[in-house]
Amino acid sequence: MPDLSHPVYFIRLARSIDRTLNDLPDAEHLRQGDDISPAIESMVGDIAHYLIEISEELAASSRHEAEIPSAYSHAERSGTAALTRCAAPLGTVLAHLGQVIERLGFLHENIRHSSTKRTPAPDDVRHVLQEHLDHTGTALRMAAQHLRGKAAQISHPPSISTMTAPSHPTAPTAAPHVTRGR
């Protein structure tokens, strides 16, 4: 089980998600007749791996805490909760990749590829594919950013004084001058 009370785990997972994002294909490759399905297959595997890791951590944490309630600190429970908040954006990624796979299947069925000439995908299909790929990238960035935020929070926890006192004093405001009509 990873140590979810230290930022290193969150940074490593964010970097791994960044690498997955870097492998996100562009629908423009379809204009040249390139096949992006191997890249999509790889991405689906990566995202599934992340979701499995998150769900395994949650299950292990819950199981161990039920067995030995004092075994987990608040920091570890907080780390597990932060990790699980990446599940929704990663699920969104899978949903968009599912749409991409469906469109690629349409292309596979309806556009013949000869061994001598690549056939480009129609513009309207490429446009829809690119929208799903763009949404995929946005959700991946959101998950990685959340992990970096949690790592920063662990690295620099707020002090008690910053949680209870305002960072700058507020000056009293003067009451507005009201003129009454006669």
Short mmCIF file of N, CA and C in Angstrom, two decimals:
data_model
loop_
_atom_site.label_atom_id
_atom_site.label_comp_id
_atom_site.label_asym_id
_atom_site.label_seq_id
_atom_site.Cartn_x
_atom_site.Cartn_y
_atom_site.Cartn_z
N MET A 1 0.83 -1.18 0.00
CA MET A 1 0.00 0.00 0.00
C MET A 1 0.88 1.25 0.00
N PRO A 2 0.54 2.23 -0.83
CA PRO A 2 1.35 3.45 -0.85
C PRO A 2 1.14 4.27 0.42
N ASP A 3 2.10 5.09 0.74
CA ASP A 3 1.98 5.96 1.90
C ASP A 3 1.28 7.25 1.45
N LEU A 4 0.01 7.35 1.75
CA LEU A 4 -0.80 8.48 1.31
C LEU A 4 -0.69 9.69 2.23
N SER A 5 0.23 9.63 3.18
CA SER A 5 0.45 10.80 4.03
C SER A 5 1.68 11.59 3.56
N HIS A 6 2.31 11.14 2.48
CA HIS A 6 3.48 11.82 1.91
C HIS A 6 3.18 12.23 0.48
N PRO A 7 3.71 13.35 0.03
CA PRO A 7 3.38 13.87 -1.30
C PRO A 7 3.96 13.08 -2.47
N VAL A 8 4.97 12.28 -2.25
CA VAL A 8 5.67 11.59 -3.34
C VAL A 8 4.71 10.73 -4.16
N TYR A 9 3.83 10.00 -3.49
CA TYR A 9 2.90 9.13 -4.21
C TYR A 9 2.02 9.94 -5.16
N PHE A 10 1.50 11.06 -4.68
CA PHE A 10 0.62 11.89 -5.50
C PHE A 10 1.36 12.50 -6.69
N ILE A 11 2.60 12.92 -6.47
CA ILE A 11 3.41 13.48 -7.55
C ILE A 11 3.69 12.42 -8.61
N ARG A 12 4.05 11.22 -8.18
CA ARG A 12 4.34 10.15 -9.13
C ARG A 12 3.11 9.80 -9.97
N LEU A 13 1.96 9.71 -9.32
CA LEU A 13 0.74 9.39 -10.06
C LEU A 13 0.37 10.52 -11.02
N ALA A 14 0.54 11.76 -10.60
CA ALA A 14 0.27 12.90 -11.49
C ALA A 14 1.20 12.86 -12.71
N ARG A 15 2.45 12.53 -12.51
CA ARG A 15 3.40 12.44 -13.63
C ARG A 15 3.02 11.31 -14.58
N SER A 16 2.55 10.22 -14.01
CA SER A 16 2.12 9.10 -14.84
C SER A 16 0.91 9.51 -15.70
N ILE A 17 -0.01 10.24 -15.09
CA ILE A 17 -1.17 10.74 -15.84
C ILE A 17 -0.71 11.73 -16.91
N ASP A 18 0.28 12.55 -16.60
CA ASP A 18 0.85 13.46 -17.60
C ASP A 18 1.40 12.70 -18.81
N ARG A 19 2.09 11.58 -18.54
CA ARG A 19 2.63 10.78 -19.64
C ARG A 19 1.49 10.22 -20.50
N THR A 20 0.43 9.80 -19.86
CA THR A 20 -0.74 9.31 -20.60
C THR A 20 -1.31 10.44 -21.46
N LEU A 21 -1.40 11.63 -20.89
CA LEU A 21 -1.90 12.79 -21.62
C LEU A 21 -1.01 13.09 -22.83
N ASN A 22 0.29 12.97 -22.65
CA ASN A 22 1.22 13.23 -23.76
C ASN A 22 1.02 12.24 -24.91
N ASP A 23 0.49 11.07 -24.62
CA ASP A 23 0.25 10.05 -25.64
C ASP A 23 -1.11 10.19 -26.31
N LEU A 24 -1.88 11.19 -25.89
CA LEU A 24 -3.21 11.38 -26.46
C LEU A 24 -3.08 11.72 -27.95
N PRO A 25 -3.67 10.90 -28.81
CA PRO A 25 -3.53 11.19 -30.24
C PRO A 25 -4.40 12.38 -30.65
N ASP A 26 -4.13 12.87 -31.82
CA ASP A 26 -4.87 13.98 -32.37
C ASP A 26 -5.70 13.43 -33.53
N ALA A 27 -6.96 13.85 -33.63
CA ALA A 27 -7.82 13.37 -34.71
C ALA A 27 -7.29 13.78 -36.08
N GLU A 28 -6.42 14.78 -36.10
CA GLU A 28 -5.84 15.23 -37.37
C GLU A 28 -5.05 14.11 -38.06
N HIS A 29 -4.54 13.17 -37.26
CA HIS A 29 -3.82 12.03 -37.84
C HIS A 29 -4.72 11.24 -38.78
N LEU A 30 -6.03 11.29 -38.51
CA LEU A 30 -6.97 10.57 -39.36
C LEU A 30 -7.07 11.19 -40.75
N ARG A 31 -6.76 12.48 -40.86
CA ARG A 31 -6.79 13.13 -42.18
C ARG A 31 -5.78 12.45 -43.12
N GLN A 32 -4.69 11.97 -42.55
CA GLN A 32 -3.67 11.30 -43.34
C GLN A 32 -3.96 9.81 -43.48
N GLY A 33 -5.05 9.36 -42.86
CA GLY A 33 -5.40 7.95 -42.93
C GLY A 33 -4.72 7.11 -41.87
N ASP A 34 -4.08 7.76 -40.90
CA ASP A 34 -3.41 7.02 -39.82
C ASP A 34 -4.42 6.36 -38.90
N ASP A 35 -4.02 5.27 -38.31
CA ASP A 35 -4.86 4.54 -37.36
C ASP A 35 -4.48 4.96 -35.95
N ILE A 36 -5.41 5.58 -35.22
CA ILE A 36 -5.13 5.99 -33.85
C ILE A 36 -5.62 4.96 -32.83
N SER A 37 -6.20 3.86 -33.31
CA SER A 37 -6.76 2.88 -32.37
C SER A 37 -5.71 2.25 -31.45
N PRO A 38 -4.47 1.99 -31.88
CA PRO A 38 -3.50 1.46 -30.92
C PRO A 38 -3.23 2.45 -29.77
N ALA A 39 -3.15 3.74 -30.07
CA ALA A 39 -2.94 4.73 -29.01
C ALA A 39 -4.13 4.77 -28.06
N ILE A 40 -5.34 4.66 -28.61
CA ILE A 40 -6.55 4.67 -27.77
C ILE A 40 -6.56 3.42 -26.89
N GLU A 41 -6.20 2.28 -27.45
CA GLU A 41 -6.14 1.04 -26.66
C GLU A 41 -5.18 1.19 -25.49
N SER A 42 -4.02 1.76 -25.75
CA SER A 42 -3.03 1.97 -24.70
C SER A 42 -3.56 2.91 -23.61
N MET A 43 -4.23 3.97 -24.03
CA MET A 43 -4.78 4.93 -23.06
C MET A 43 -5.85 4.28 -22.19
N VAL A 44 -6.72 3.49 -22.79
CA VAL A 44 -7.77 2.81 -22.03
C VAL A 44 -7.13 1.92 -20.97
N GLY A 45 -6.07 1.21 -21.34
CA GLY A 45 -5.36 0.37 -20.38
C GLY A 45 -4.76 1.17 -19.24
N ASP A 46 -4.15 2.32 -19.58
CA ASP A 46 -3.55 3.16 -18.55
C ASP A 46 -4.61 3.69 -17.58
N ILE A 47 -5.71 4.20 -18.12
CA ILE A 47 -6.76 4.78 -17.28
C ILE A 47 -7.39 3.69 -16.42
N ALA A 48 -7.62 2.53 -17.00
CA ALA A 48 -8.18 1.42 -16.22
C ALA A 48 -7.23 1.06 -15.07
N HIS A 49 -5.94 1.07 -15.35
CA HIS A 49 -4.95 0.77 -14.31
C HIS A 49 -5.04 1.79 -13.17
N TYR A 50 -5.15 3.08 -13.51
CA TYR A 50 -5.27 4.11 -12.47
C TYR A 50 -6.52 3.89 -11.63
N LEU A 51 -7.64 3.61 -12.29
CA LEU A 51 -8.89 3.40 -11.56
C LEU A 51 -8.82 2.15 -10.67
N ILE A 52 -8.18 1.12 -11.16
CA ILE A 52 -8.01 -0.09 -10.35
C ILE A 52 -7.15 0.23 -9.13
N GLU A 53 -6.07 0.98 -9.34
CA GLU A 53 -5.20 1.34 -8.22
C GLU A 53 -5.97 2.15 -7.16
N ILE A 54 -6.78 3.08 -7.62
CA ILE A 54 -7.57 3.91 -6.70
C ILE A 54 -8.58 3.05 -5.95
N SER A 55 -9.29 2.19 -6.66
CA SER A 55 -10.31 1.37 -5.99
C SER A 55 -9.68 0.34 -5.06
N GLU A 56 -8.52 -0.19 -5.44
CA GLU A 56 -7.81 -1.11 -4.54
C GLU A 56 -7.37 -0.41 -3.27
N GLU A 57 -6.87 0.81 -3.41
CA GLU A 57 -6.42 1.57 -2.23
C GLU A 57 -7.60 1.84 -1.31
N LEU A 58 -8.73 2.23 -1.87
CA LEU A 58 -9.92 2.49 -1.05
C LEU A 58 -10.37 1.22 -0.34
N ALA A 59 -10.42 0.12 -1.06
CA ALA A 59 -10.85 -1.15 -0.46
C ALA A 59 -9.89 -1.60 0.64
N ALA A 60 -8.59 -1.50 0.38
CA ALA A 60 -7.59 -1.91 1.37
C ALA A 60 -7.66 -1.01 2.60
N SER A 61 -7.80 0.28 2.37
CA SER A 61 -7.88 1.23 3.48
C SER A 61 -9.12 0.94 4.34
N SER A 62 -10.24 0.74 3.70
CA SER A 62 -11.47 0.45 4.44
C SER A 62 -11.37 -0.86 5.20
N ARG A 63 -10.81 -1.88 4.55
CA ARG A 63 -10.68 -3.19 5.18
C ARG A 63 -9.74 -3.11 6.38
N HIS A 64 -8.59 -2.47 6.22
CA HIS A 64 -7.64 -2.39 7.33
C HIS A 64 -8.16 -1.53 8.46
N GLU A 65 -8.86 -0.47 8.13
CA GLU A 65 -9.40 0.38 9.18
C GLU A 65 -10.50 -0.34 9.97
N ALA A 66 -11.25 -1.19 9.29
CA ALA A 66 -12.28 -1.96 9.99
C ALA A 66 -11.64 -2.98 10.92
N GLU A 67 -10.51 -3.55 10.52
CA GLU A 67 -9.82 -4.54 11.34
C GLU A 67 -9.11 -3.90 12.52
N ILE A 68 -8.41 -2.79 12.27
CA ILE A 68 -7.65 -2.10 13.31
C ILE A 68 -7.95 -0.61 13.19
N PRO A 69 -9.02 -0.13 13.84
CA PRO A 69 -9.43 1.27 13.66
C PRO A 69 -8.34 2.29 13.95
N SER A 70 -7.45 2.03 14.86
CA SER A 70 -6.42 3.00 15.20
C SER A 70 -5.22 2.95 14.25
N ALA A 71 -5.26 2.06 13.25
CA ALA A 71 -4.12 1.88 12.36
C ALA A 71 -3.96 3.02 11.36
N TYR A 72 -5.02 3.75 11.09
CA TYR A 72 -4.96 4.81 10.08
C TYR A 72 -5.07 6.17 10.73
N SER A 73 -4.17 7.04 10.32
CA SER A 73 -4.20 8.41 10.81
C SER A 73 -5.18 9.22 9.96
N HIS A 74 -5.48 10.41 10.43
CA HIS A 74 -6.33 11.31 9.66
C HIS A 74 -5.68 11.63 8.32
N ALA A 75 -4.36 11.79 8.32
CA ALA A 75 -3.63 12.10 7.08
C ALA A 75 -3.79 10.98 6.06
N GLU A 76 -3.73 9.73 6.50
CA GLU A 76 -3.90 8.60 5.58
C GLU A 76 -5.33 8.52 5.05
N ARG A 77 -6.30 8.75 5.92
CA ARG A 77 -7.70 8.75 5.46
C ARG A 77 -7.93 9.90 4.48
N SER A 78 -7.34 11.05 4.78
CA SER A 78 -7.46 12.21 3.90
C SER A 78 -6.80 11.92 2.55
N GLY A 79 -5.65 11.26 2.57
CA GLY A 79 -4.97 10.89 1.33
C GLY A 79 -5.79 9.93 0.49
N THR A 80 -6.42 8.96 1.14
CA THR A 80 -7.28 8.02 0.41
C THR A 80 -8.46 8.77 -0.20
N ALA A 81 -9.06 9.66 0.56
CA ALA A 81 -10.20 10.44 0.04
C ALA A 81 -9.77 11.31 -1.13
N ALA A 82 -8.59 11.92 -1.04
CA ALA A 82 -8.10 12.76 -2.13
C ALA A 82 -7.85 11.92 -3.38
N LEU A 83 -7.33 10.75 -3.19
CA LEU A 83 -7.08 9.85 -4.31
C LEU A 83 -8.39 9.47 -5.00
N THR A 84 -9.41 9.19 -4.22
CA THR A 84 -10.69 8.78 -4.81
C THR A 84 -11.34 9.90 -5.60
N ARG A 85 -11.01 11.15 -5.30
CA ARG A 85 -11.59 12.27 -6.06
C ARG A 85 -11.06 12.32 -7.50
N CYS A 86 -10.05 11.55 -7.80
CA CYS A 86 -9.56 11.44 -9.18
C CYS A 86 -10.38 10.45 -9.99
N ALA A 87 -11.18 9.64 -9.32
CA ALA A 87 -11.94 8.61 -10.02
C ALA A 87 -12.95 9.20 -11.00
N ALA A 88 -13.63 10.26 -10.63
CA ALA A 88 -14.64 10.84 -11.53
C ALA A 88 -14.02 11.39 -12.81
N PRO A 89 -12.95 12.22 -12.74
CA PRO A 89 -12.36 12.66 -14.01
C PRO A 89 -11.81 11.51 -14.84
N LEU A 90 -11.26 10.49 -14.19
CA LEU A 90 -10.75 9.35 -14.94
C LEU A 90 -11.89 8.54 -15.56
N GLY A 91 -13.02 8.46 -14.86
CA GLY A 91 -14.21 7.83 -15.44
C GLY A 91 -14.71 8.61 -16.65
N THR A 92 -14.63 9.93 -16.56
CA THR A 92 -15.00 10.79 -17.70
C THR A 92 -14.09 10.50 -18.88
N VAL A 93 -12.81 10.32 -18.61
CA VAL A 93 -11.86 9.98 -19.67
C VAL A 93 -12.30 8.69 -20.37
N LEU A 94 -12.64 7.67 -19.57
CA LEU A 94 -13.06 6.41 -20.17
C LEU A 94 -14.33 6.57 -20.99
N ALA A 95 -15.26 7.41 -20.51
CA ALA A 95 -16.49 7.64 -21.27
C ALA A 95 -16.19 8.27 -22.63
N HIS A 96 -15.32 9.27 -22.64
CA HIS A 96 -14.97 9.91 -23.91
C HIS A 96 -14.18 8.96 -24.81
N LEU A 97 -13.29 8.19 -24.24
CA LEU A 97 -12.56 7.22 -25.05
C LEU A 97 -13.51 6.16 -25.60
N GLY A 98 -14.53 5.82 -24.85
CA GLY A 98 -15.55 4.90 -25.36
C GLY A 98 -16.24 5.47 -26.59
N GLN A 99 -16.52 6.77 -26.57
CA GLN A 99 -17.12 7.42 -27.74
C GLN A 99 -16.14 7.42 -28.92
N VAL A 100 -14.88 7.63 -28.63
CA VAL A 100 -13.86 7.60 -29.69
C VAL A 100 -13.81 6.20 -30.31
N ILE A 101 -13.81 5.18 -29.46
CA ILE A 101 -13.76 3.80 -29.95
C ILE A 101 -14.98 3.51 -30.84
N GLU A 102 -16.14 3.98 -30.41
CA GLU A 102 -17.36 3.76 -31.19
C GLU A 102 -17.24 4.41 -32.56
N ARG A 103 -16.73 5.64 -32.62
CA ARG A 103 -16.56 6.35 -33.91
C ARG A 103 -15.49 5.67 -34.76
N LEU A 104 -14.43 5.20 -34.14
CA LEU A 104 -13.40 4.49 -34.90
C LEU A 104 -13.97 3.20 -35.48
N GLY A 105 -14.86 2.56 -34.73
CA GLY A 105 -15.53 1.36 -35.25
C GLY A 105 -16.38 1.67 -36.46
N PHE A 106 -17.07 2.82 -36.41
CA PHE A 106 -17.85 3.27 -37.56
C PHE A 106 -16.95 3.45 -38.77
N LEU A 107 -15.81 4.11 -38.56
CA LEU A 107 -14.87 4.31 -39.66
C LEU A 107 -14.35 2.98 -40.19
N HIS A 108 -14.05 2.09 -39.27
CA HIS A 108 -13.52 0.77 -39.65
C HIS A 108 -14.52 0.02 -40.52
N GLU A 109 -15.78 0.13 -40.16
CA GLU A 109 -16.82 -0.58 -40.92
C GLU A 109 -17.13 0.09 -42.25
N ASN A 110 -17.10 1.41 -42.29
CA ASN A 110 -17.63 2.12 -43.45
C ASN A 110 -16.61 2.73 -44.39
N ILE A 111 -15.37 2.76 -44.01
CA ILE A 111 -14.35 3.33 -44.91
C ILE A 111 -13.32 2.25 -45.18
N ARG A 112 -13.17 1.93 -46.43
CA ARG A 112 -12.24 0.87 -46.81
C ARG A 112 -10.81 1.41 -46.83
N HIS A 113 -9.92 0.66 -46.26
CA HIS A 113 -8.49 0.99 -46.29
C HIS A 113 -7.81 -0.05 -47.17
N SER A 114 -7.25 0.40 -48.24
CA SER A 114 -6.51 -0.53 -49.09
C SER A 114 -5.07 -0.58 -48.62
N SER A 115 -4.37 -1.58 -49.05
CA SER A 115 -2.98 -1.70 -48.62
C SER A 115 -2.09 -0.69 -49.33
N THR A 116 -2.56 -0.11 -50.42
CA THR A 116 -1.72 0.83 -51.16
C THR A 116 -2.09 2.28 -50.88
N LYS A 117 -3.29 2.53 -50.39
CA LYS A 117 -3.72 3.91 -50.19
C LYS A 117 -4.50 4.04 -48.88
N ARG A 118 -4.11 5.00 -48.09
CA ARG A 118 -4.84 5.28 -46.86
C ARG A 118 -6.02 6.19 -47.18
N THR A 119 -7.15 5.92 -46.54
CA THR A 119 -8.34 6.72 -46.77
C THR A 119 -8.56 7.62 -45.56
N PRO A 120 -8.59 8.93 -45.77
CA PRO A 120 -8.81 9.83 -44.63
C PRO A 120 -10.26 9.75 -44.13
N ALA A 121 -10.41 10.03 -42.86
CA ALA A 121 -11.76 10.08 -42.27
C ALA A 121 -12.46 11.36 -42.70
N PRO A 122 -13.78 11.31 -42.85
CA PRO A 122 -14.52 12.53 -43.20
C PRO A 122 -14.35 13.60 -42.12
N ASP A 123 -14.42 14.87 -42.54
CA ASP A 123 -14.22 15.99 -41.62
C ASP A 123 -15.19 15.96 -40.44
N ASP A 124 -16.47 15.64 -40.68
CA ASP A 124 -17.44 15.66 -39.59
C ASP A 124 -17.11 14.61 -38.53
N VAL A 125 -16.63 13.45 -38.93
CA VAL A 125 -16.25 12.40 -37.98
C VAL A 125 -14.99 12.82 -37.24
N ARG A 126 -14.03 13.39 -37.95
CA ARG A 126 -12.80 13.86 -37.29
C ARG A 126 -13.12 14.94 -36.26
N HIS A 127 -14.06 15.81 -36.59
CA HIS A 127 -14.44 16.89 -35.67
C HIS A 127 -15.01 16.31 -34.37
N VAL A 128 -15.90 15.34 -34.48
CA VAL A 128 -16.49 14.71 -33.29
C VAL A 128 -15.42 13.98 -32.49
N LEU A 129 -14.56 13.27 -33.19
CA LEU A 129 -13.46 12.58 -32.50
C LEU A 129 -12.57 13.56 -31.75
N GLN A 130 -12.24 14.68 -32.39
CA GLN A 130 -11.36 15.66 -31.75
C GLN A 130 -12.02 16.25 -30.51
N GLU A 131 -13.33 16.48 -30.56
CA GLU A 131 -14.03 16.99 -29.37
C GLU A 131 -13.89 16.02 -28.21
N HIS A 132 -14.08 14.73 -28.48
CA HIS A 132 -13.94 13.73 -27.40
C HIS A 132 -12.50 13.65 -26.92
N LEU A 133 -11.55 13.75 -27.82
CA LEU A 133 -10.14 13.73 -27.41
C LEU A 133 -9.79 14.97 -26.60
N ASP A 134 -10.36 16.11 -26.96
CA ASP A 134 -10.13 17.34 -26.19
C ASP A 134 -10.70 17.21 -24.78
N HIS A 135 -11.91 16.66 -24.66
CA HIS A 135 -12.51 16.45 -23.34
C HIS A 135 -11.69 15.45 -22.52
N THR A 136 -11.14 14.46 -23.21
CA THR A 136 -10.27 13.49 -22.54
C THR A 136 -9.06 14.20 -21.94
N GLY A 137 -8.43 15.07 -22.72
CA GLY A 137 -7.27 15.81 -22.23
C GLY A 137 -7.60 16.70 -21.05
N THR A 138 -8.75 17.36 -21.12
CA THR A 138 -9.18 18.23 -20.02
C THR A 138 -9.36 17.43 -18.73
N ALA A 139 -10.00 16.28 -18.82
CA ALA A 139 -10.23 15.45 -17.63
C ALA A 139 -8.92 14.89 -17.09
N LEU A 140 -8.00 14.52 -17.95
CA LEU A 140 -6.69 14.04 -17.49
C LEU A 140 -5.93 15.15 -16.77
N ARG A 141 -5.96 16.35 -17.34
CA ARG A 141 -5.28 17.48 -16.68
C ARG A 141 -5.92 17.76 -15.31
N MET A 142 -7.23 17.65 -15.22
CA MET A 142 -7.93 17.89 -13.96
C MET A 142 -7.50 16.87 -12.90
N ALA A 143 -7.41 15.61 -13.27
CA ALA A 143 -6.98 14.58 -12.32
C ALA A 143 -5.55 14.81 -11.86
N ALA A 144 -4.66 15.11 -12.80
CA ALA A 144 -3.25 15.34 -12.44
C ALA A 144 -3.12 16.58 -11.57
N GLN A 145 -3.85 17.63 -11.87
CA GLN A 145 -3.79 18.86 -11.08
C GLN A 145 -4.30 18.62 -9.66
N HIS A 146 -5.35 17.83 -9.54
CA HIS A 146 -5.86 17.50 -8.20
C HIS A 146 -4.78 16.78 -7.39
N LEU A 147 -4.09 15.85 -8.00
CA LEU A 147 -3.03 15.12 -7.30
C LEU A 147 -1.89 16.05 -6.90
N ARG A 148 -1.52 16.97 -7.77
CA ARG A 148 -0.47 17.93 -7.43
C ARG A 148 -0.92 18.85 -6.29
N GLY A 149 -2.18 19.22 -6.31
CA GLY A 149 -2.72 20.05 -5.23
C GLY A 149 -2.66 19.33 -3.89
N LYS A 150 -3.00 18.06 -3.90
CA LYS A 150 -2.93 17.27 -2.66
C LYS A 150 -1.48 17.15 -2.19
N ALA A 151 -0.56 16.93 -3.12
CA ALA A 151 0.86 16.84 -2.75
C ALA A 151 1.33 18.15 -2.13
N ALA A 152 0.92 19.26 -2.71
CA ALA A 152 1.31 20.57 -2.16
C ALA A 152 0.70 20.77 -0.78
N GLN A 153 -0.53 20.35 -0.61
CA GLN A 153 -1.20 20.48 0.68
C GLN A 153 -0.48 19.66 1.75
N ILE A 154 -0.04 18.46 1.39
CA ILE A 154 0.69 17.62 2.34
C ILE A 154 2.05 18.24 2.65
N SER A 155 2.70 18.78 1.63
CA SER A 155 4.03 19.36 1.80
C SER A 155 4.01 20.62 2.64
N HIS A 156 2.96 21.40 2.49
CA HIS A 156 2.85 22.69 3.18
C HIS A 156 1.48 22.81 3.85
N PRO A 157 1.27 22.05 4.93
CA PRO A 157 -0.05 22.13 5.57
C PRO A 157 -0.28 23.53 6.16
N PRO A 158 -1.53 23.98 6.15
CA PRO A 158 -1.79 25.30 6.71
C PRO A 158 -1.54 25.29 8.22
N SER A 159 -0.99 26.39 8.71
CA SER A 159 -0.76 26.48 10.15
C SER A 159 -2.07 26.82 10.84
N ILE A 160 -2.13 26.56 12.11
CA ILE A 160 -3.36 26.84 12.87
C ILE A 160 -3.67 28.32 12.84
N SER A 161 -2.65 29.18 12.91
CA SER A 161 -2.91 30.62 12.93
C SER A 161 -3.52 31.10 11.61
N THR A 162 -3.16 30.49 10.47
CA THR A 162 -3.74 30.93 9.20
C THR A 162 -5.14 30.39 9.01
N MET A 163 -5.49 29.35 9.76
CA MET A 163 -6.84 28.81 9.64
C MET A 163 -7.82 29.59 10.51
N THR A 164 -7.34 30.25 11.58
CA THR A 164 -8.26 30.91 12.50
C THR A 164 -8.28 32.42 12.38
N ALA A 165 -7.19 33.01 11.93
CA ALA A 165 -7.13 34.48 11.85
C ALA A 165 -7.04 34.91 10.40
N PRO A 166 -7.67 36.03 10.06
CA PRO A 166 -7.53 36.53 8.69
C PRO A 166 -6.09 36.93 8.42
N SER A 167 -5.68 36.85 7.16
CA SER A 167 -4.30 37.15 6.82
C SER A 167 -4.00 38.64 6.87
N HIS A 168 -5.03 39.49 6.79
CA HIS A 168 -4.83 40.93 6.91
C HIS A 168 -6.03 41.52 7.62
N PRO A 169 -5.78 42.50 8.46
CA PRO A 169 -6.91 43.07 9.19
C PRO A 169 -7.81 43.84 8.22
N THR A 170 -9.08 43.82 8.55
CA THR A 170 -10.03 44.55 7.72
C THR A 170 -10.36 45.87 8.39
N ALA A 171 -10.33 46.92 7.61
CA ALA A 171 -10.65 48.24 8.14
C ALA A 171 -12.16 48.43 8.13
N PRO A 172 -12.70 49.08 9.14
CA PRO A 172 -14.14 49.31 9.13
C PRO A 172 -14.49 50.23 7.97
N THR A 173 -15.62 49.97 7.39
CA THR A 173 -16.07 50.80 6.27
C THR A 173 -17.04 51.82 6.81
N ALA A 174 -16.99 52.99 6.21
CA ALA A 174 -17.90 54.07 6.62
C ALA A 174 -19.28 53.79 6.06
N ALA A 175 -20.27 54.17 6.82
CA ALA A 175 -21.64 54.00 6.36
C ALA A 175 -21.88 54.97 5.20
N PRO A 176 -22.62 54.53 4.20
CA PRO A 176 -22.88 55.42 3.08
C PRO A 176 -23.70 56.63 3.51
N HIS A 177 -23.41 57.78 2.92
CA HIS A 177 -24.14 59.00 3.22
C HIS A 177 -25.46 58.98 2.48
N VAL A 178 -26.54 59.11 3.19
CA VAL A 178 -27.86 59.07 2.58
C VAL A 178 -28.47 60.46 2.69
N THR A 179 -28.91 60.96 1.57
CA THR A 179 -29.59 62.26 1.54
C THR A 179 -31.08 62.00 1.39
N ARG A 180 -31.87 62.57 2.28
CA ARG A 180 -33.32 62.38 2.20
C ARG A 180 -33.95 63.53 1.43
N GLY A 181 -34.81 63.16 0.58
CA GLY A 181 -35.52 64.18 -0.18
C GLY A 181 -36.57 64.89 0.64
N ARG A 182 -36.88 66.22 0.33
CA ARG A 182 -37.87 66.95 1.10
C ARG A 182 -39.14 67.05 0.38
#
